[in-house]
Amino acid sequence: MLATGEVKELIIRPDMEMVTIILHDGAIIKGKKVTSTIFHMAIADASKFEEKLREIELRLGITEGVAVTYDRHSDITGRIMVLILFFALLMSIASRMKGVRSPISMDSFSQMGRAKFTLVDPFEGGRGVLFKDVAGLQEAKQEVKEFVDYLKAPQKYQRLGAKVPKGALLLGPPGCGKTLLAKAVATEAQVPFLSMNGSEFIEMIGGLGAARVRDLFQEGKKRAPCIIYIDEIDAIGRQRSGTESMGQGSSGELEQTLNQLLVEMDGMASKEGVLMLASTNRADILDKALLRPGRFDRHILIDLPTLQERKEIFEKHLSDIKLDSKPAQFSGKHARLTPGFSGADIANVCNEAALHAARQCQTKVSASNLEYAVERLVGGTEKRSHALSLVERRVVAYHESGHALVGWLLPNSDILLKVTIVPRTSLALGFAQYTPSEQKLHSKEELFDKMCVALGGRAAENIIFNKITTGAQNDLEKVTKIAYAQIKKFGMNTNLGPIYITDAEESGSYNHPFSENLHRIIDKEAQNLVSSAYQKTEELLKKNLDKLEKIAEALLEKKTLSYDEVVTLIGPPAYDVANRALEPVEFEKSLKNLGEKDE
Ligand code: ADP
């Protein structure tokens, strides 16, 4: 084209390694008139292109060179344009193909407003959760049984003019069986169970939460009679702010969702057969409107299991694993060892025990596996590689022995179960494990003894090594908390009398809502209390130095001491433990009549 003089202009695009060739109007190539005067050509090296062009022009005898321009700016936009065109092409192909939905369409927007609930239909295969699968929780089961009855035979209630129950709010800490109970209601009543988590309603896009609530209830009505279950309802049921200025943004969205929920719940009154259950562990932050009578008919508290309930839960979960003896042999003992555990924790213990047994290639799960599992949940796994120097080991041994011995000598302390100096992955260098009583009320003396036990570690270090270490941080935290609580919350201080003192956080302000004078008195009294506990602890340990040394030396040698081993070393505890709670050694003997013993 150059030789025939048809080229009018060349545009070099260095970044795209391309040249655009523009021909004169009506150019003729190979004897034909061209239809388009613009051609593109890929080149290898844009920087040398013009040089070569001029050389060729010289050779061809062209004196007046072709105009050459460089286009350095449009290349990025050009690329983007090419990309966009490419995607547009892809999408148009994709949308024409059957079964492939283009990623952006109005359809997916409307889908977002749909409630993504989990549906458990009792008529479709599988055995659901029955009441007998929920261990303990007698009172709660009793309450929800009425709902089951209602769902099965609504006429019986309507005939007498009883109002239709709308539902129940299950309150309580996580892992205690709220979901389990709600599912059991559905299975027992043989109705579908629609469950959704509170957080699944929340989305950044306005109005979606409300749309999902609407959708969920619509689906519920379609399937009536049925149960709608919203887990962690606090995610949408938070207290509305009450200020209009906050009506925008995410809090506005939350309020809209909650309002829709309230509207739907009110609307349910006439539509019989849809029962609403919801669970939360933060009833305190729920909006008042949700808690008002008429919304949820019942508030059912599902608290951490008691001793008897833990025993039942243990039996339930132990029956699922292969044990080397009957579940009843273990359940009583382990229920005692696990105060404060939730149902989910217990399920976890049983599973850990089975895992441990499997790791050791056992054919059956034994008592030692269960003990290992409980200990692991309480203290974390052993970390044998976590080496301590000899000096540190001595300090830890005396520290733990100090705790154990003070507990041994005081009347109001829990029974020692085991003391160990094997470091744990939870960063503890050792611990003394007790069988805490499930007592709910504590006297001043008991709290004082608790402080002494906690200070036992620090005091022992001080007496033996005449120096103190950083190992007592946790203990000191506990002691300080107990001391301040006694003075500020329980009215146990004789100088201040039976008063309750509100903290800054409680009142929501930055300053203490009490006078500086009172502040000084509180601090002084707390100091006095802690130091008198410390003094008593030190005296006690000094008087029993021989025992302290015995325990510590045995601990250094064996790393772990059980209750029995401590008895062999220093004799039985100073006070009659039988009166306080069962001795650990008595567990086996008393299993038969455990049901009759109170806690
Ligand atoms: P929540 O809803 O209260 O957080 P879940 O009902 O989800 O707790 O319970 C979690 C798990 O804990 C259950 O799957 C079950 O294995 C176990 N669990 C909790 N409470 C009990 C109980 N009372 N009886 C049997 N298992 C329980």
Coordinates of C-alpha atoms and ligand atoms in Angstrom, one line a residue:
M1 CA 0.0 0.0 0.0
L2 CA 2.9 2.3 0.7
A3 CA 4.4 1.6 -2.7
T4 CA 1.2 2.5 -4.5
G5 CA 0.9 5.7 -2.4
E6 CA -2.4 4.9 -0.9
V7 CA -1.5 5.4 2.7
K8 CA -2.6 8.7 4.1
E9 CA -1.6 8.5 7.7
L10 CA -0.3 6.1 10.3
I11 CA -1.1 6.1 14.0
I12 CA 1.3 4.1 16.2
R13 CA -0.2 2.8 19.5
P14 CA 3.0 1.8 21.4
D15 CA 1.3 0.2 24.4
M16 CA -1.1 -1.9 22.4
E17 CA 1.7 -2.7 19.9
M18 CA -0.5 -1.8 17.0
V19 CA -0.6 0.5 14.1
T20 CA -3.7 2.0 12.6
I21 CA -3.4 2.6 8.9
I22 CA -5.6 5.2 7.3
L23 CA -5.8 5.2 3.6
H24 CA -6.9 7.9 1.2
D25 CA -10.5 8.0 0.2
G26 CA -11.2 5.7 -2.7
A27 CA -7.9 3.9 -2.4
I28 CA -7.4 0.9 -4.7
I29 CA -5.7 -2.2 -3.4
K30 CA -4.9 -5.2 -5.7
G31 CA -7.1 -3.7 -8.3
K32 CA -10.1 -3.3 -6.1
K33 CA -11.6 -0.3 -4.4
V34 CA -11.5 -0.7 -0.6
T35 CA -14.6 -0.6 1.4
S36 CA -13.0 0.6 4.6
T37 CA -10.1 3.0 4.7
I38 CA -9.0 2.0 8.2
F39 CA -6.8 -1.0 8.8
H40 CA -5.1 -2.3 12.0
M41 CA -1.8 -4.1 12.1
A42 CA 0.0 -5.7 14.9
I43 CA 3.7 -4.9 15.2
A44 CA 6.5 -6.4 17.2
D45 CA 8.4 -3.3 18.2
A46 CA 6.7 0.0 18.2
S47 CA 9.8 2.0 19.0
K48 CA 11.6 0.8 15.8
F49 CA 8.6 1.0 13.5
E50 CA 8.9 4.5 12.3
E51 CA 12.7 4.0 11.7
K52 CA 12.0 1.0 9.5
L53 CA 9.2 2.8 7.7
R54 CA 11.4 5.7 6.7
E55 CA 14.1 3.2 5.5
I56 CA 11.6 1.5 3.2
E57 CA 10.3 4.8 2.0
L58 CA 13.8 5.8 1.0
R59 CA 14.3 2.5 -0.8
L60 CA 11.0 3.0 -2.6
G61 CA 12.0 6.5 -3.5
I62 CA 9.2 8.2 -1.7
T63 CA 10.4 11.6 -0.8
E64 CA 7.4 12.9 1.0
G65 CA 7.0 10.5 4.0
V66 CA 3.7 9.4 5.3
A67 CA 2.5 11.4 8.3
V68 CA 3.1 9.3 11.5
T69 CA 1.4 10.1 14.9
Y70 CA 1.8 8.4 18.2
D71 CA -1.2 7.7 20.3
R72 CA -0.1 7.1 23.9
H73 CA -3.3 8.1 25.8
S74 CA -6.1 6.3 24.3
D75 CA -4.5 2.9 24.8
I76 CA -5.8 2.3 28.3
T77 CA -9.3 3.4 27.4
G78 CA -9.0 1.4 24.2
R79 CA -8.1 -1.7 26.2
I80 CA -11.0 -1.1 28.6
M81 CA -13.3 -0.7 25.7
V82 CA -12.1 -3.9 24.2
L83 CA -12.6 -5.7 27.5
I84 CA -16.1 -4.3 28.0
L85 CA -17.0 -5.3 24.4
F86 CA -15.6 -8.8 25.1
F87 CA -17.6 -9.2 28.3
A88 CA -20.7 -7.9 26.6
L89 CA -20.2 -10.5 23.9
L90 CA -19.7 -13.2 26.5
M91 CA -22.8 -12.2 28.4
S92 CA -25.0 -12.1 25.4
I93 CA -23.8 -15.6 24.4
A94 CA -24.3 -16.8 28.0
S95 CA -27.8 -15.4 28.2
R96 CA -28.8 -17.1 25.1
M97 CA -27.6 -20.4 26.2
K98 CA -30.2 -22.3 28.1
G99 CA -29.7 -22.8 31.9
V100 CA -27.0 -20.2 32.3
R101 CA -28.3 -17.1 33.9
S102 CA -26.5 -13.8 33.3
P103 CA -24.9 -12.6 36.6
I104 CA -26.7 -9.3 36.5
S105 CA -30.4 -9.4 36.0
M106 CA -33.5 -8.3 37.7
D107 CA -34.3 -11.8 38.7
S108 CA -31.5 -12.1 41.2
F109 CA -32.6 -8.8 42.9
S110 CA -36.0 -10.2 43.5
Q111 CA -34.4 -13.4 44.8
M112 CA -32.6 -11.5 47.5
G113 CA -35.9 -10.6 49.2
R114 CA -36.7 -14.3 49.7
A115 CA -36.2 -15.8 53.1
K116 CA -33.6 -18.4 53.1
F117 CA -35.0 -20.6 55.8
T118 CA -34.2 -24.2 56.6
L119 CA -37.2 -26.4 56.3
V120 CA -37.5 -29.6 58.4
D121 CA -40.5 -31.5 57.2
P122 CA -41.6 -34.4 59.5
F123 CA -43.3 -36.2 56.7
E124 CA -40.2 -36.4 54.6
G125 CA -37.9 -39.1 55.7
G126 CA -35.6 -39.2 58.7
R127 CA -36.5 -39.2 62.4
G128 CA -36.5 -35.8 63.9
V129 CA -35.7 -34.8 67.4
L130 CA -38.2 -36.0 70.0
F131 CA -38.8 -34.8 73.5
K132 CA -37.0 -37.8 74.8
D133 CA -33.9 -36.7 73.0
V134 CA -33.9 -33.5 75.0
A135 CA -32.4 -34.4 78.3
G136 CA -33.4 -32.5 81.4
L137 CA -35.4 -29.3 80.9
Q138 CA -38.5 -30.8 82.5
E139 CA -40.2 -27.5 83.1
A140 CA -39.5 -26.1 79.7
K141 CA -40.7 -29.3 78.1
Q142 CA -43.9 -29.2 80.1
E143 CA -44.6 -25.7 78.9
V144 CA -44.0 -26.4 75.2
K145 CA -46.0 -29.6 75.4
E146 CA -49.1 -27.4 75.5
F147 CA -48.1 -26.0 72.1
V148 CA -47.8 -29.5 70.7
D149 CA -51.2 -30.3 72.0
Y150 CA -52.6 -27.1 70.4
L151 CA -51.0 -27.8 67.0
K152 CA -52.4 -31.3 67.0
A153 CA -56.0 -30.4 68.1
P154 CA -56.7 -26.7 67.8
Q155 CA -60.5 -27.1 68.0
K156 CA -60.2 -28.3 71.5
Y157 CA -58.9 -24.9 72.6
Q158 CA -61.0 -22.8 70.2
R159 CA -64.2 -24.5 71.4
L160 CA -63.6 -23.1 74.9
G161 CA -62.8 -19.7 73.6
A162 CA -59.2 -19.8 74.4
K163 CA -57.0 -17.4 72.5
V164 CA -54.7 -18.9 69.9
P165 CA -51.1 -19.1 71.3
K166 CA -48.7 -17.2 69.2
G167 CA -45.5 -18.6 70.4
A168 CA -42.8 -18.6 72.9
L169 CA -39.5 -16.9 73.5
L170 CA -36.8 -19.2 74.6
L171 CA -34.2 -17.4 76.8
G172 CA -30.9 -18.6 78.0
P173 CA -27.2 -19.1 77.4
P174 CA -26.0 -20.7 74.2
G175 CA -25.7 -24.5 73.8
C176 CA -28.4 -25.3 76.4
G177 CA -30.8 -26.9 74.0
K178 CA -33.1 -24.1 72.8
T179 CA -32.9 -25.2 69.1
L180 CA -33.2 -28.8 70.1
L181 CA -36.4 -28.1 72.1
A182 CA -37.9 -26.0 69.2
K183 CA -37.2 -28.9 66.8
A184 CA -38.7 -31.4 69.2
V185 CA -41.9 -29.4 69.3
A186 CA -42.2 -29.6 65.5
T187 CA -41.5 -33.3 65.4
E188 CA -43.8 -34.1 68.2
A189 CA -46.6 -32.1 66.7
Q190 CA -45.8 -33.5 63.2
V191 CA -45.7 -30.1 61.6
P192 CA -43.1 -28.5 59.3
F193 CA -40.4 -26.5 61.0
L194 CA -39.1 -23.4 59.3
S195 CA -36.0 -22.1 60.9
M196 CA -33.9 -19.1 60.2
N197 CA -31.1 -17.2 62.0
G198 CA -31.8 -13.6 63.0
S199 CA -28.6 -12.5 61.3
E200 CA -29.8 -13.9 58.0
F201 CA -32.3 -11.2 57.7
I202 CA -29.7 -8.5 57.8
E203 CA -28.3 -7.1 54.7
M204 CA -26.7 -3.8 53.8
I205 CA -29.4 -3.1 51.1
G206 CA -32.4 -1.2 52.6
G207 CA -35.7 -3.0 52.9
L208 CA -34.4 -6.4 52.3
G209 CA -34.7 -7.6 55.9
A210 CA -38.4 -6.6 56.0
A211 CA -39.0 -8.3 52.7
R212 CA -37.4 -11.5 54.1
V213 CA -39.6 -11.4 57.2
R214 CA -42.6 -11.0 55.0
D215 CA -41.6 -13.8 52.8
L216 CA -40.8 -16.1 55.8
F217 CA -44.3 -15.6 57.3
Q218 CA -45.9 -16.1 53.9
E219 CA -44.1 -19.4 53.5
G220 CA -45.2 -20.3 57.0
K221 CA -48.9 -19.5 56.3
K222 CA -48.7 -21.6 53.1
R223 CA -47.6 -24.6 55.2
A224 CA -49.8 -24.0 58.3
P225 CA -50.0 -25.6 60.7
C226 CA -46.3 -25.1 61.2
I227 CA -43.6 -23.7 63.4
I228 CA -41.5 -20.7 62.5
Y229 CA -38.3 -20.6 64.5
I230 CA -35.9 -17.6 64.6
D231 CA -32.6 -18.3 66.3
E232 CA -30.7 -15.4 67.9
I233 CA -33.6 -13.1 67.4
D234 CA -31.6 -10.3 69.1
A235 CA -29.9 -9.7 65.8
I236 CA -33.1 -8.1 64.5
G237 CA -34.9 -7.5 67.8
R238 CA -32.5 -5.0 69.2
Q239 CA -34.0 -2.0 71.0
R240 CA -35.0 0.7 68.5
S241 CA -33.0 3.8 69.1
G242 CA -36.0 6.1 69.5
T243 CA -34.2 9.0 67.8
E244 CA -35.5 10.1 64.5
S245 CA -32.1 11.3 63.3
M246 CA -30.9 7.7 63.4
G247 CA -33.6 6.7 60.9
Q248 CA -31.1 6.4 58.1
G249 CA -28.5 3.8 57.2
S250 CA -28.2 0.5 58.8
S251 CA -30.0 1.2 62.0
G252 CA -33.0 2.4 59.9
E253 CA -32.9 -0.9 58.1
L254 CA -32.8 -2.8 61.4
E255 CA -35.9 -0.9 62.7
Q256 CA -37.7 -1.5 59.5
T257 CA -37.0 -5.3 59.8
L258 CA -38.2 -5.3 63.4
N259 CA -41.3 -3.3 62.6
Q260 CA -42.1 -5.8 59.9
L261 CA -41.6 -8.7 62.3
L262 CA -44.0 -7.0 64.8
V263 CA -46.6 -6.4 62.1
E264 CA -46.4 -10.1 61.0
M265 CA -46.7 -11.3 64.5
D266 CA -49.8 -9.2 65.1
G267 CA -51.2 -10.4 61.8
M268 CA -50.8 -14.0 62.9
A269 CA -53.6 -13.7 65.4
S270 CA -56.3 -14.4 63.0
K271 CA -54.3 -17.0 61.0
E272 CA -54.3 -19.9 63.2
G273 CA -51.8 -22.7 63.0
V274 CA -48.5 -20.8 62.7
L275 CA -46.6 -20.9 65.9
M276 CA -43.6 -18.7 66.4
L277 CA -40.7 -19.7 68.5
A278 CA -37.6 -17.6 68.9
S279 CA -34.5 -17.9 71.0
T280 CA -32.0 -15.4 72.4
N281 CA -29.3 -15.2 75.0
R282 CA -29.6 -11.4 75.2
A283 CA -33.1 -10.8 76.4
D284 CA -31.8 -7.6 78.0
I285 CA -31.2 -5.9 74.6
L286 CA -34.5 -6.9 73.0
D287 CA -37.0 -4.3 72.1
K288 CA -39.7 -3.8 74.7
A289 CA -42.4 -4.3 72.0
L290 CA -41.2 -7.8 71.4
L291 CA -41.4 -8.7 75.1
R292 CA -44.8 -7.1 75.6
P293 CA -47.5 -9.6 76.5
G294 CA -49.4 -10.6 73.4
R295 CA -46.4 -11.0 71.3
F296 CA -44.8 -14.1 72.7
D297 CA -47.2 -15.8 75.1
R298 CA -44.5 -17.5 77.0
H299 CA -41.0 -16.7 78.1
I300 CA -39.3 -19.9 78.8
L301 CA -36.0 -19.8 80.6
I302 CA -33.5 -22.5 79.5
D303 CA -30.6 -22.1 81.9
L304 CA -27.4 -24.0 82.3
P305 CA -28.2 -27.6 83.4
T306 CA -28.2 -28.6 87.0
L307 CA -26.4 -31.6 88.4
Q308 CA -29.3 -33.9 87.7
E309 CA -29.8 -32.5 84.2
R310 CA -26.1 -32.8 83.4
K311 CA -26.3 -36.5 84.5
E312 CA -29.2 -37.0 82.1
I313 CA -27.4 -35.2 79.2
F314 CA -24.3 -37.3 79.9
E315 CA -26.4 -40.4 79.7
K316 CA -28.0 -39.3 76.5
H317 CA -24.7 -38.5 74.8
L318 CA -22.8 -41.4 76.3
S319 CA -25.4 -43.8 74.9
D320 CA -24.4 -42.7 71.4
I321 CA -20.8 -43.8 71.8
K322 CA -19.3 -47.2 72.4
L323 CA -18.4 -47.4 76.1
D324 CA -16.7 -50.2 78.0
S325 CA -19.4 -50.2 80.6
K326 CA -22.9 -48.7 81.2
P327 CA -23.4 -45.0 80.7
A328 CA -24.8 -44.7 84.2
Q329 CA -21.4 -45.7 85.6
F330 CA -19.9 -42.5 84.3
S331 CA -22.7 -40.0 84.1
G332 CA -23.0 -39.2 87.8
K333 CA -19.4 -38.8 88.4
H334 CA -18.8 -36.6 85.3
A335 CA -21.9 -34.6 86.0
R336 CA -20.3 -33.6 89.3
L337 CA -17.0 -32.7 87.6
T338 CA -18.6 -30.4 85.2
P339 CA -20.5 -27.6 86.9
G340 CA -21.2 -24.7 84.6
F341 CA -21.0 -26.9 81.5
S342 CA -23.8 -26.4 78.9
G343 CA -25.5 -29.3 77.1
A344 CA -23.3 -28.5 74.0
D345 CA -20.1 -28.7 76.2
I346 CA -21.2 -32.1 77.5
A347 CA -21.8 -33.3 74.0
N348 CA -18.4 -32.1 73.2
V349 CA -16.8 -33.9 76.1
C350 CA -18.4 -37.2 75.0
N351 CA -17.1 -36.7 71.4
E352 CA -13.6 -35.7 72.6
A353 CA -13.5 -38.9 74.7
A354 CA -14.4 -41.0 71.6
L355 CA -11.9 -39.2 69.5
H356 CA -9.2 -39.8 72.1
A357 CA -10.1 -43.4 72.3
A358 CA -9.9 -43.7 68.6
R359 CA -6.5 -42.0 68.5
Q360 CA -5.2 -44.6 70.9
C361 CA -6.7 -47.4 68.8
Q362 CA -8.9 -48.6 71.6
T363 CA -12.0 -50.6 70.7
K364 CA -14.1 -49.0 73.4
V365 CA -14.2 -45.6 75.2
S366 CA -13.0 -45.9 78.8
A367 CA -13.2 -43.8 81.9
S368 CA -9.7 -42.4 81.3
N369 CA -10.8 -41.1 77.9
L370 CA -13.6 -39.2 79.5
E371 CA -11.4 -37.8 82.2
Y372 CA -9.0 -36.7 79.6
A373 CA -11.8 -35.0 77.7
V374 CA -13.2 -33.1 80.7
E375 CA -9.7 -32.0 81.7
R376 CA -9.0 -30.9 78.1
L377 CA -12.2 -28.7 78.1
V378 CA -11.3 -27.2 81.5
G379 CA -7.6 -26.6 81.1
G380 CA -6.7 -27.1 77.5
T381 CA -4.5 -29.8 76.2
E382 CA -1.2 -30.8 77.8
K383 CA 1.8 -29.2 76.2
R384 CA 4.6 -31.4 77.2
S385 CA 7.0 -29.7 74.8
H386 CA 6.5 -26.5 76.7
A387 CA 9.6 -26.9 78.7
L388 CA 10.2 -25.0 81.9
S389 CA 13.5 -24.5 83.5
L390 CA 14.1 -26.3 86.7
V391 CA 13.8 -23.2 88.8
E392 CA 10.5 -22.2 87.1
R393 CA 9.2 -25.7 87.7
R394 CA 9.9 -25.4 91.4
V395 CA 8.1 -22.0 91.5
V396 CA 5.1 -23.4 89.7
A397 CA 5.0 -26.5 91.9
Y398 CA 5.1 -24.4 95.1
H399 CA 2.5 -22.0 93.7
E400 CA 0.0 -24.8 92.8
S401 CA 0.7 -26.6 96.1
G402 CA 0.0 -23.3 97.9
H403 CA -3.5 -23.1 96.3
A404 CA -4.2 -26.8 97.0
L405 CA -3.0 -26.7 100.7
V406 CA -4.9 -23.5 101.6
G407 CA -8.1 -25.1 100.1
W408 CA -7.3 -28.3 102.1
L409 CA -7.1 -26.4 105.4
L410 CA -10.0 -24.0 105.1
P411 CA -13.6 -24.9 105.9
N412 CA -15.4 -23.1 103.0
S413 CA -13.5 -24.2 100.0
D414 CA -14.2 -26.6 97.2
I415 CA -12.8 -30.1 97.2
L416 CA -9.5 -30.6 95.5
L417 CA -9.7 -33.0 92.6
K418 CA -6.3 -32.9 91.2
V419 CA -3.3 -30.6 91.1
T420 CA -0.9 -30.6 88.2
I421 CA 2.1 -28.8 86.9
V422 CA 2.0 -30.0 83.3
P423 CA 1.8 -26.9 81.2
R424 CA -1.3 -26.5 79.1
T425 CA -1.9 -25.0 75.7
S426 CA -4.2 -22.5 77.4
L427 CA -1.0 -20.9 78.7
A428 CA -1.6 -22.1 82.2
L429 CA 1.6 -23.5 83.7
G430 CA -0.3 -25.7 86.0
F431 CA -3.6 -25.8 87.9
A432 CA -5.5 -27.2 90.8
Q433 CA -8.9 -28.6 89.7
Y434 CA -11.7 -28.6 92.2
T435 CA -15.2 -30.0 92.3
P436 CA -17.1 -26.8 92.8
S437 CA -20.3 -27.0 94.6
E438 CA -23.4 -25.7 92.8
Q439 CA -24.2 -23.4 95.6
K440 CA -26.0 -20.2 94.6
L441 CA -25.6 -18.2 97.8
H442 CA -22.3 -17.4 99.3
S443 CA -21.6 -16.1 102.8
K444 CA -19.0 -13.5 103.6
E445 CA -16.8 -16.2 105.2
E446 CA -17.0 -18.4 102.1
L447 CA -15.9 -15.5 99.9
F448 CA -13.1 -14.8 102.3
D449 CA -11.9 -18.4 102.1
K450 CA -12.1 -18.2 98.3
M451 CA -9.8 -15.2 98.4
C452 CA -7.4 -17.0 100.6
V453 CA -7.3 -20.0 98.3
A454 CA -6.6 -17.8 95.3
L455 CA -3.8 -16.0 97.2
G456 CA -2.3 -19.3 98.3
G457 CA -0.1 -19.5 95.2
R458 CA 1.5 -16.0 95.7
A459 CA 1.9 -16.5 99.4
A460 CA 3.7 -19.9 99.0
E461 CA 6.1 -18.3 96.5
N462 CA 6.8 -15.5 98.8
I463 CA 7.4 -17.8 101.8
I464 CA 9.6 -20.3 100.1
F465 CA 11.6 -18.2 97.6
N466 CA 11.2 -14.9 99.3
K467 CA 10.4 -13.3 96.0
I468 CA 7.3 -13.0 93.9
T469 CA 6.7 -13.7 90.2
T470 CA 4.2 -12.7 87.5
G471 CA 2.5 -16.1 87.7
A472 CA -0.2 -14.8 90.1
Q473 CA -1.9 -12.3 87.7
N474 CA -5.0 -14.4 87.3
D475 CA -5.3 -15.1 91.0
L476 CA -4.9 -11.4 91.9
E477 CA -7.6 -10.4 89.4
K478 CA -10.0 -12.9 90.9
V479 CA -9.2 -11.7 94.4
T480 CA -9.6 -8.1 93.6
K481 CA -12.9 -8.8 91.9
I482 CA -14.3 -10.7 94.9
A483 CA -13.1 -8.0 97.3
Y484 CA -14.7 -5.1 95.4
A485 CA -17.9 -7.1 94.8
Q486 CA -18.3 -7.8 98.5
I487 CA -18.0 -4.1 99.3
K488 CA -19.9 -2.5 96.3
K489 CA -22.5 -5.1 95.4
F490 CA -23.2 -7.4 98.3
G491 CA -23.2 -4.9 101.1
M492 CA -20.9 -7.0 103.2
N493 CA -18.6 -4.3 104.5
T494 CA -19.4 -3.3 108.1
N495 CA -18.2 0.3 107.7
L496 CA -20.3 1.0 104.6
G497 CA -23.3 -1.1 105.6
P498 CA -25.7 -2.9 103.3
I499 CA -25.5 -0.6 100.3
Y500 CA -25.3 -1.2 96.6
I501 CA -22.9 1.0 94.7
T502 CA -23.5 1.6 91.0
D503 CA -20.4 1.6 88.8
A504 CA -19.6 4.0 86.0
E505 CA -20.3 1.4 83.3
E506 CA -23.6 0.5 84.8
S507 CA -24.8 4.1 84.8
G508 CA -23.4 4.7 81.3
S509 CA -21.3 7.7 82.3
Y510 CA -17.5 8.2 82.3
N511 CA -17.4 9.3 85.9
H512 CA -18.2 7.4 89.0
P513 CA -21.7 8.1 90.1
F514 CA -20.5 8.5 93.7
S515 CA -18.4 10.9 95.7
E516 CA -14.6 10.9 95.7
N517 CA -14.8 10.3 99.5
L518 CA -16.8 7.2 99.0
H519 CA -14.4 6.1 96.2
R520 CA -11.5 6.5 98.7
I521 CA -13.3 4.5 101.3
I522 CA -14.1 1.7 98.9
D523 CA -10.5 1.4 97.7
K524 CA -9.3 1.5 101.3
E525 CA -11.7 -1.2 102.4
A526 CA -10.9 -3.4 99.5
Q527 CA -7.2 -3.1 100.2
N528 CA -7.7 -4.0 103.8
L529 CA -9.8 -7.0 102.9
V530 CA -7.3 -8.3 100.5
S531 CA -4.3 -7.7 102.8
S532 CA -6.1 -9.4 105.7
A533 CA -6.8 -12.4 103.5
Y534 CA -3.2 -12.5 102.4
Q535 CA -2.0 -12.3 106.0
K536 CA -4.2 -15.2 107.0
T537 CA -3.1 -17.2 104.0
E538 CA 0.6 -16.6 104.8
E539 CA 0.1 -17.5 108.5
L540 CA -1.7 -20.7 107.5
L541 CA 1.0 -21.7 105.1
K542 CA 3.8 -20.9 107.5
K543 CA 2.2 -23.1 110.2
N544 CA 1.9 -25.9 107.7
L545 CA 5.2 -25.5 105.9
D546 CA 6.0 -29.2 106.2
K547 CA 2.8 -30.1 104.3
L548 CA 3.5 -27.5 101.7
E549 CA 6.9 -29.0 101.1
K550 CA 5.6 -32.5 100.9
I551 CA 3.0 -31.7 98.3
A552 CA 5.4 -29.5 96.2
E553 CA 8.2 -32.1 96.2
A554 CA 5.7 -34.9 95.3
L555 CA 4.3 -32.7 92.6
L556 CA 7.8 -32.0 91.2
E557 CA 8.4 -35.7 91.0
K558 CA 5.0 -36.9 89.7
K559 CA 3.8 -33.8 87.9
T560 CA 0.1 -34.6 88.8
L561 CA -1.4 -35.5 92.2
S562 CA -4.9 -36.8 92.7
Y563 CA -7.1 -36.2 95.8
D564 CA -6.1 -39.7 97.1
E565 CA -2.4 -39.1 96.7
V566 CA -2.7 -35.8 98.6
V567 CA -4.6 -37.7 101.4
T568 CA -1.7 -40.2 101.6
L569 CA 0.8 -37.3 101.8
I570 CA -0.8 -35.0 104.4
G571 CA -3.9 -36.8 105.7
P572 CA -7.5 -35.9 105.0
P573 CA -8.7 -32.3 104.7
A574 CA -9.0 -30.3 107.9
Y575 CA -12.7 -30.0 107.8
D576 CA -15.3 -32.6 107.3
V577 CA -15.8 -32.6 103.5
A578 CA -18.7 -35.0 103.7
N579 CA -20.8 -32.2 105.0
R580 CA -19.8 -29.9 102.2
A581 CA -20.3 -32.1 99.3
L582 CA -19.4 -35.6 98.2
E583 CA -15.8 -36.6 98.3
P584 CA -14.5 -37.5 94.9
V585 CA -13.6 -41.0 96.2
E586 CA -17.2 -41.5 97.2
F587 CA -18.4 -41.0 93.7
E588 CA -18.4 -44.6 92.8
K589 CA -20.1 -45.8 96.0
S590 CA -22.8 -43.2 95.9
L591 CA -23.8 -43.6 92.3
K592 CA -26.7 -45.8 93.2
N593 CA -28.4 -43.3 95.4
L594 CA -27.3 -40.2 93.6
G595 CA -30.8 -39.3 92.6
E596 CA -31.8 -38.9 96.3
K597 CA -28.9 -36.7 97.3
D598 CA -29.4 -33.1 97.0
E599 CA -26.8 -30.8 95.4
Ligands
ADP1 P1 -28.9 -23.4 71.7 O1 -29.9 -23.3 70.6 O2 -29.5 -23.2 73.0 O3 -27.7 -22.6 71.5 P2 -28.7 -26.1 70.8 O4 -30.1 -26.5 70.9 O5 -28.2 -25.8 69.4 O6 -28.3 -24.9 71.7 O7 -27.7 -27.2 71.4 C1 -26.5 -27.6 70.9 C2 -26.2 -29.0 71.1 O8 -25.9 -29.3 72.5 C3 -27.3 -29.9 70.7 O9 -27.2 -30.3 69.3 C4 -27.1 -31.1 71.6 O10 -26.1 -32.0 71.1 C5 -26.5 -30.5 72.8 N1 -27.5 -30.3 73.9 C6 -27.8 -29.1 74.5 N2 -28.7 -29.3 75.4 C7 -29.1 -30.6 75.4 C8 -30.0 -31.3 76.2 N3 -30.8 -30.8 77.1 N4 -30.1 -32.7 75.9 C9 -29.3 -33.2 75.0 N5 -28.4 -32.6 74.2 C10 -28.3 -31.2 74.4

